[in-house]
């Protein structure tokens, strides 16, 4: 049995909405954007865990909380049994080595004034794990790992001298250089061209095998998630609607939202005619999410009052297949 | 009846201080009435420049050097700016801009912007009539006509996209060009918008050019496909034929790069290398540095498009010429 590396319990993030002085005088009620609202899941060693959802569903907020870039409103994030939310910064610093992140846009996540060498050496210096020649050696080694070879050719380049794919490799290298156990990859290929996407993703797959790294892969692209991830969780308005192994989620989707998402994915095959889109409207505002099941306002399989009143909890239906829907209870 | 749009050997270069960027370099294709063609390629391959050349709305550094664009038999390349505006743009060919989120002016009401488009191209229409037409267009694209006086920020992404489509339909065009109409939208909204476009094409008998980097979107909404790489069309023809039997190595790789969500889990396929710099494109076939089947001749001689089996399937590749 592989060990659980990260466990999330009742994780919640509500962003307060700041208002003008006058409005806050006249209305006492605090308003919040309920970005993430009590979610639970766990990630095993070497697992690639996909978090899928539309924009505004809270996937990025979740990812950022897991590496402590945002502080949760409440809930626990257990890294190998230890809660990283309640830690002080000093206590957390050594763990930072183990928990890293790759950002969405490689055009913005690399400092344009730093060379590739400096970008990759910075984590080593900050964490004080290598000195002098060792830094040089480790930077060269990591460049080889992310297939930017020969490394000497890239060390002194600036980000603007690299293509998008190469930049994302540098960003991946920066996340890897401290030998992490877990990396959050937030839409790492959405800014890249189709022909280079697979290259970066295959690199991730390979690294997860050779270096034994677990990934949280955040994406809106179900087709990519299907081919990359071991487990997929579908989020909607800050809640997990369905969680299962990639195979069973794609082949036997249970939640009406997952079914709708799957039906909406365009298929690269002109002979298959897709069914009509059954879902009307757009994702509601997370400031005032619908009561009960958050999907009830758009659900094609709405069954009545219970959907409006009671929030369905995530329950296990099949083996390792969880769904939060009143249809299954 | 002449072909609706017939583009022949179009060449558009951009002048820069370092030389010419050969963004579109000898592109030919044709669209009949009622047909929909997908123009597919990676960013920087010249798809958008093709469209800007057809409508002659290129930035000042861009120039059409050679070629013809026949629209209902008239060569648009030779028309003056005034003729283009009075006769062609919006009445003949209209454009759904890329990034509908930003295509609307935030300080004007959506209805006024549609009315402006109508009145620019049909000066005799009064503002009241134009707004009335705007309301009808709103209904056509599935928006509430009473929202015509809203500002763009009051619309969601999907609604803005619908409004931009309504604007493109304002003067009953024959040909609708949609530049990445569904990117930056969520999957469900994307599916809704594509369904709307499909339905509009049927009711209004529109022809369409759909520009996208996403082959799967083209697969379900077009009849024809043109695959562009580095300023040239490498494969062109009937959509179903190409999907069934792609002949150009680039098309083959591109189709494989799009995973099918319903398929068994399989490794993702990539194309090594990156698209070339169009200031200094590779000699011979422009795909040769990335091509797995590259031969000697590929870097020396440029392949010309060859008809395979039928007229409706053309490929520019030395592998095919050899057979």
Short mmCIF file of N, CA, C and O in Angstrom, two decimals, chain B residues 124-175:
data_model
loop_
_atom_site.label_atom_id
_atom_site.label_comp_id
_atom_site.label_asym_id
_atom_site.label_seq_id
_atom_site.Cartn_x
_atom_site.Cartn_y
_atom_site.Cartn_z
N UNK B 124 -27.91 54.88 -44.43
CA UNK B 124 -29.28 55.41 -44.46
C UNK B 124 -30.16 54.89 -43.33
O UNK B 124 -31.30 55.34 -43.19
N UNK B 125 -29.65 53.96 -42.57
CA UNK B 125 -30.47 53.42 -41.50
C UNK B 125 -30.45 54.39 -40.31
O UNK B 125 -29.39 54.87 -39.92
N UNK B 126 -31.64 54.67 -39.75
CA UNK B 126 -31.67 55.57 -38.60
C UNK B 126 -31.25 54.81 -37.35
O UNK B 126 -31.26 53.58 -37.33
N UNK B 127 -30.87 55.55 -36.33
CA UNK B 127 -30.39 54.90 -35.11
C UNK B 127 -31.48 54.02 -34.50
O UNK B 127 -31.22 52.94 -33.98
N UNK B 128 -32.74 54.52 -34.59
CA UNK B 128 -33.84 53.77 -34.00
C UNK B 128 -34.02 52.41 -34.71
O UNK B 128 -34.18 51.37 -34.07
N UNK B 129 -33.96 52.47 -36.04
CA UNK B 129 -34.08 51.23 -36.81
C UNK B 129 -32.93 50.28 -36.49
O UNK B 129 -33.13 49.07 -36.35
N UNK B 130 -31.72 50.86 -36.37
CA UNK B 130 -30.55 50.04 -36.09
C UNK B 130 -30.70 49.33 -34.75
O UNK B 130 -30.40 48.15 -34.62
N UNK B 131 -31.21 50.06 -33.74
CA UNK B 131 -31.39 49.44 -32.43
C UNK B 131 -32.46 48.35 -32.48
O UNK B 131 -32.35 47.31 -31.83
N UNK B 132 -33.50 48.61 -33.28
CA UNK B 132 -34.57 47.62 -33.45
C UNK B 132 -33.99 46.33 -34.05
O UNK B 132 -34.30 45.22 -33.63
N UNK B 133 -33.11 46.53 -35.06
CA UNK B 133 -32.45 45.37 -35.65
C UNK B 133 -31.56 44.67 -34.64
O UNK B 133 -31.45 43.44 -34.62
N UNK B 134 -30.92 45.47 -33.79
CA UNK B 134 -30.08 44.91 -32.73
C UNK B 134 -30.89 43.98 -31.82
O UNK B 134 -30.43 42.90 -31.46
N UNK B 135 -32.12 44.41 -31.49
CA UNK B 135 -32.97 43.57 -30.63
C UNK B 135 -33.28 42.24 -31.29
O UNK B 135 -33.28 41.19 -30.66
N UNK B 136 -33.56 42.31 -32.61
CA UNK B 136 -33.86 41.06 -33.34
C UNK B 136 -32.63 40.14 -33.35
O UNK B 136 -32.74 38.93 -33.19
N UNK B 137 -31.45 40.77 -33.54
CA UNK B 137 -30.22 39.99 -33.56
C UNK B 137 -29.98 39.33 -32.20
O UNK B 137 -29.55 38.18 -32.13
N UNK B 138 -30.28 40.08 -31.14
CA UNK B 138 -30.13 39.52 -29.80
C UNK B 138 -30.97 38.26 -29.65
O UNK B 138 -30.54 37.26 -29.12
N UNK B 139 -32.22 38.34 -30.15
CA UNK B 139 -33.10 37.18 -30.07
C UNK B 139 -32.51 36.00 -30.85
O UNK B 139 -32.54 34.87 -30.41
N UNK B 140 -31.97 36.34 -32.01
CA UNK B 140 -31.40 35.32 -32.89
C UNK B 140 -30.28 34.54 -32.21
O UNK B 140 -30.15 33.33 -32.40
N UNK B 141 -29.46 35.23 -31.43
CA UNK B 141 -28.33 34.55 -30.79
C UNK B 141 -28.65 34.08 -29.37
O UNK B 141 -27.76 33.68 -28.63
N UNK B 142 -29.93 34.16 -29.00
CA UNK B 142 -30.32 33.63 -27.70
C UNK B 142 -30.05 34.55 -26.53
O UNK B 142 -29.82 34.09 -25.42
N UNK B 143 -30.06 35.86 -26.78
CA UNK B 143 -29.93 36.80 -25.67
C UNK B 143 -31.27 37.50 -25.48
O UNK B 143 -32.05 37.63 -26.42
N UNK B 144 -31.53 37.96 -24.26
CA UNK B 144 -32.76 38.68 -23.96
C UNK B 144 -32.71 40.06 -24.64
O UNK B 144 -31.82 40.85 -24.33
N UNK B 145 -33.65 40.38 -25.56
CA UNK B 145 -33.59 41.65 -26.28
C UNK B 145 -33.62 42.87 -25.34
O UNK B 145 -33.11 43.93 -25.69
N UNK B 146 -34.17 42.68 -24.14
CA UNK B 146 -34.22 43.82 -23.21
C UNK B 146 -32.86 44.14 -22.61
O UNK B 146 -32.70 45.18 -21.97
N UNK B 147 -31.88 43.27 -22.85
CA UNK B 147 -30.54 43.55 -22.32
C UNK B 147 -29.73 44.41 -23.28
O UNK B 147 -28.55 44.63 -23.07
N UNK B 148 -30.37 44.89 -24.34
CA UNK B 148 -29.64 45.63 -25.37
C UNK B 148 -29.00 46.90 -24.83
O UNK B 148 -28.00 47.38 -25.34
N UNK B 149 -29.57 47.46 -23.75
CA UNK B 149 -29.00 48.68 -23.19
C UNK B 149 -28.00 48.43 -22.07
O UNK B 149 -27.66 49.33 -21.33
N UNK B 150 -27.54 47.18 -21.95
CA UNK B 150 -26.56 46.88 -20.91
C UNK B 150 -25.16 47.25 -21.39
O UNK B 150 -24.91 47.35 -22.58
N UNK B 151 -24.29 47.41 -20.42
CA UNK B 151 -22.88 47.62 -20.74
C UNK B 151 -22.17 46.26 -20.76
O UNK B 151 -22.62 45.33 -20.07
N UNK B 152 -21.05 46.16 -21.48
CA UNK B 152 -20.36 44.87 -21.56
C UNK B 152 -20.04 44.23 -20.20
O UNK B 152 -20.13 43.02 -20.06
N UNK B 153 -19.70 45.05 -19.20
CA UNK B 153 -19.32 44.43 -17.92
C UNK B 153 -20.51 43.76 -17.24
O UNK B 153 -20.34 42.98 -16.31
N UNK B 154 -21.72 44.08 -17.69
CA UNK B 154 -22.89 43.43 -17.10
C UNK B 154 -23.16 42.06 -17.73
O UNK B 154 -24.08 41.36 -17.34
N UNK B 155 -22.38 41.73 -18.76
CA UNK B 155 -22.54 40.46 -19.44
C UNK B 155 -21.48 39.48 -18.96
O UNK B 155 -20.37 39.86 -18.62
N UNK B 156 -21.85 38.18 -18.95
CA UNK B 156 -20.84 37.16 -18.66
C UNK B 156 -20.07 36.86 -19.94
O UNK B 156 -20.43 37.34 -21.02
N UNK B 157 -19.03 36.05 -19.82
CA UNK B 157 -18.19 35.72 -20.98
C UNK B 157 -18.99 35.15 -22.14
O UNK B 157 -18.86 35.58 -23.28
N UNK B 158 -19.86 34.18 -21.84
CA UNK B 158 -20.65 33.56 -22.89
C UNK B 158 -21.60 34.55 -23.54
O UNK B 158 -21.80 34.53 -24.76
N UNK B 159 -22.18 35.46 -22.73
CA UNK B 159 -23.10 36.45 -23.29
C UNK B 159 -22.37 37.43 -24.19
O UNK B 159 -22.87 37.83 -25.24
N UNK B 160 -21.16 37.83 -23.77
CA UNK B 160 -20.38 38.74 -24.61
C UNK B 160 -20.09 38.08 -25.95
O UNK B 160 -20.19 38.72 -27.01
N UNK B 161 -19.73 36.80 -25.91
CA UNK B 161 -19.44 36.10 -27.15
C UNK B 161 -20.67 36.09 -28.05
O UNK B 161 -20.59 36.30 -29.25
N UNK B 162 -21.85 35.88 -27.46
CA UNK B 162 -23.08 35.90 -28.25
C UNK B 162 -23.31 37.28 -28.85
O UNK B 162 -23.72 37.42 -30.00
N UNK B 163 -23.04 38.33 -28.04
CA UNK B 163 -23.25 39.70 -28.53
C UNK B 163 -22.32 39.99 -29.70
O UNK B 163 -22.71 40.63 -30.69
N UNK B 164 -21.08 39.51 -29.62
CA UNK B 164 -20.13 39.75 -30.70
C UNK B 164 -20.57 39.01 -31.97
O UNK B 164 -20.44 39.51 -33.08
N UNK B 165 -21.13 37.82 -31.78
CA UNK B 165 -21.66 37.09 -32.94
C UNK B 165 -22.85 37.86 -33.53
O UNK B 165 -22.95 38.02 -34.76
N UNK B 166 -23.72 38.38 -32.67
CA UNK B 166 -24.86 39.16 -33.15
C UNK B 166 -24.36 40.33 -33.98
O UNK B 166 -24.90 40.66 -35.04
N UNK B 167 -23.30 40.98 -33.51
CA UNK B 167 -22.76 42.14 -34.21
C UNK B 167 -22.25 41.74 -35.59
O UNK B 167 -22.45 42.43 -36.58
N UNK B 168 -21.61 40.57 -35.66
CA UNK B 168 -21.08 40.12 -36.94
C UNK B 168 -22.20 39.83 -37.94
O UNK B 168 -22.01 39.92 -39.15
N UNK B 169 -23.39 39.50 -37.42
CA UNK B 169 -24.49 39.15 -38.32
C UNK B 169 -25.32 40.37 -38.71
O UNK B 169 -26.28 40.25 -39.48
N UNK B 170 -24.94 41.55 -38.20
CA UNK B 170 -25.80 42.75 -38.31
C UNK B 170 -26.18 43.10 -39.75
O UNK B 170 -27.28 43.59 -39.99
N UNK B 171 -25.31 42.92 -40.72
CA UNK B 171 -25.63 43.34 -42.09
C UNK B 171 -25.81 42.15 -43.03
O UNK B 171 -25.50 42.25 -44.23
N UNK B 172 -26.32 41.06 -42.53
CA UNK B 172 -26.57 39.85 -43.32
C UNK B 172 -25.42 39.45 -44.23
O UNK B 172 -25.55 39.45 -45.44
N UNK B 173 -24.31 39.09 -43.67
CA UNK B 173 -23.15 38.71 -44.49
C UNK B 173 -23.36 37.35 -45.16
O UNK B 173 -24.22 36.57 -44.73
N UNK B 174 -22.58 37.09 -46.22
CA UNK B 174 -22.61 35.76 -46.85
C UNK B 174 -21.59 34.85 -46.18
O UNK B 174 -21.75 33.65 -46.12
N UNK B 175 -20.51 35.48 -45.73
CA UNK B 175 -19.41 34.70 -45.17
C UNK B 175 -19.07 35.24 -43.78
O UNK B 175 -18.85 36.43 -43.60
#
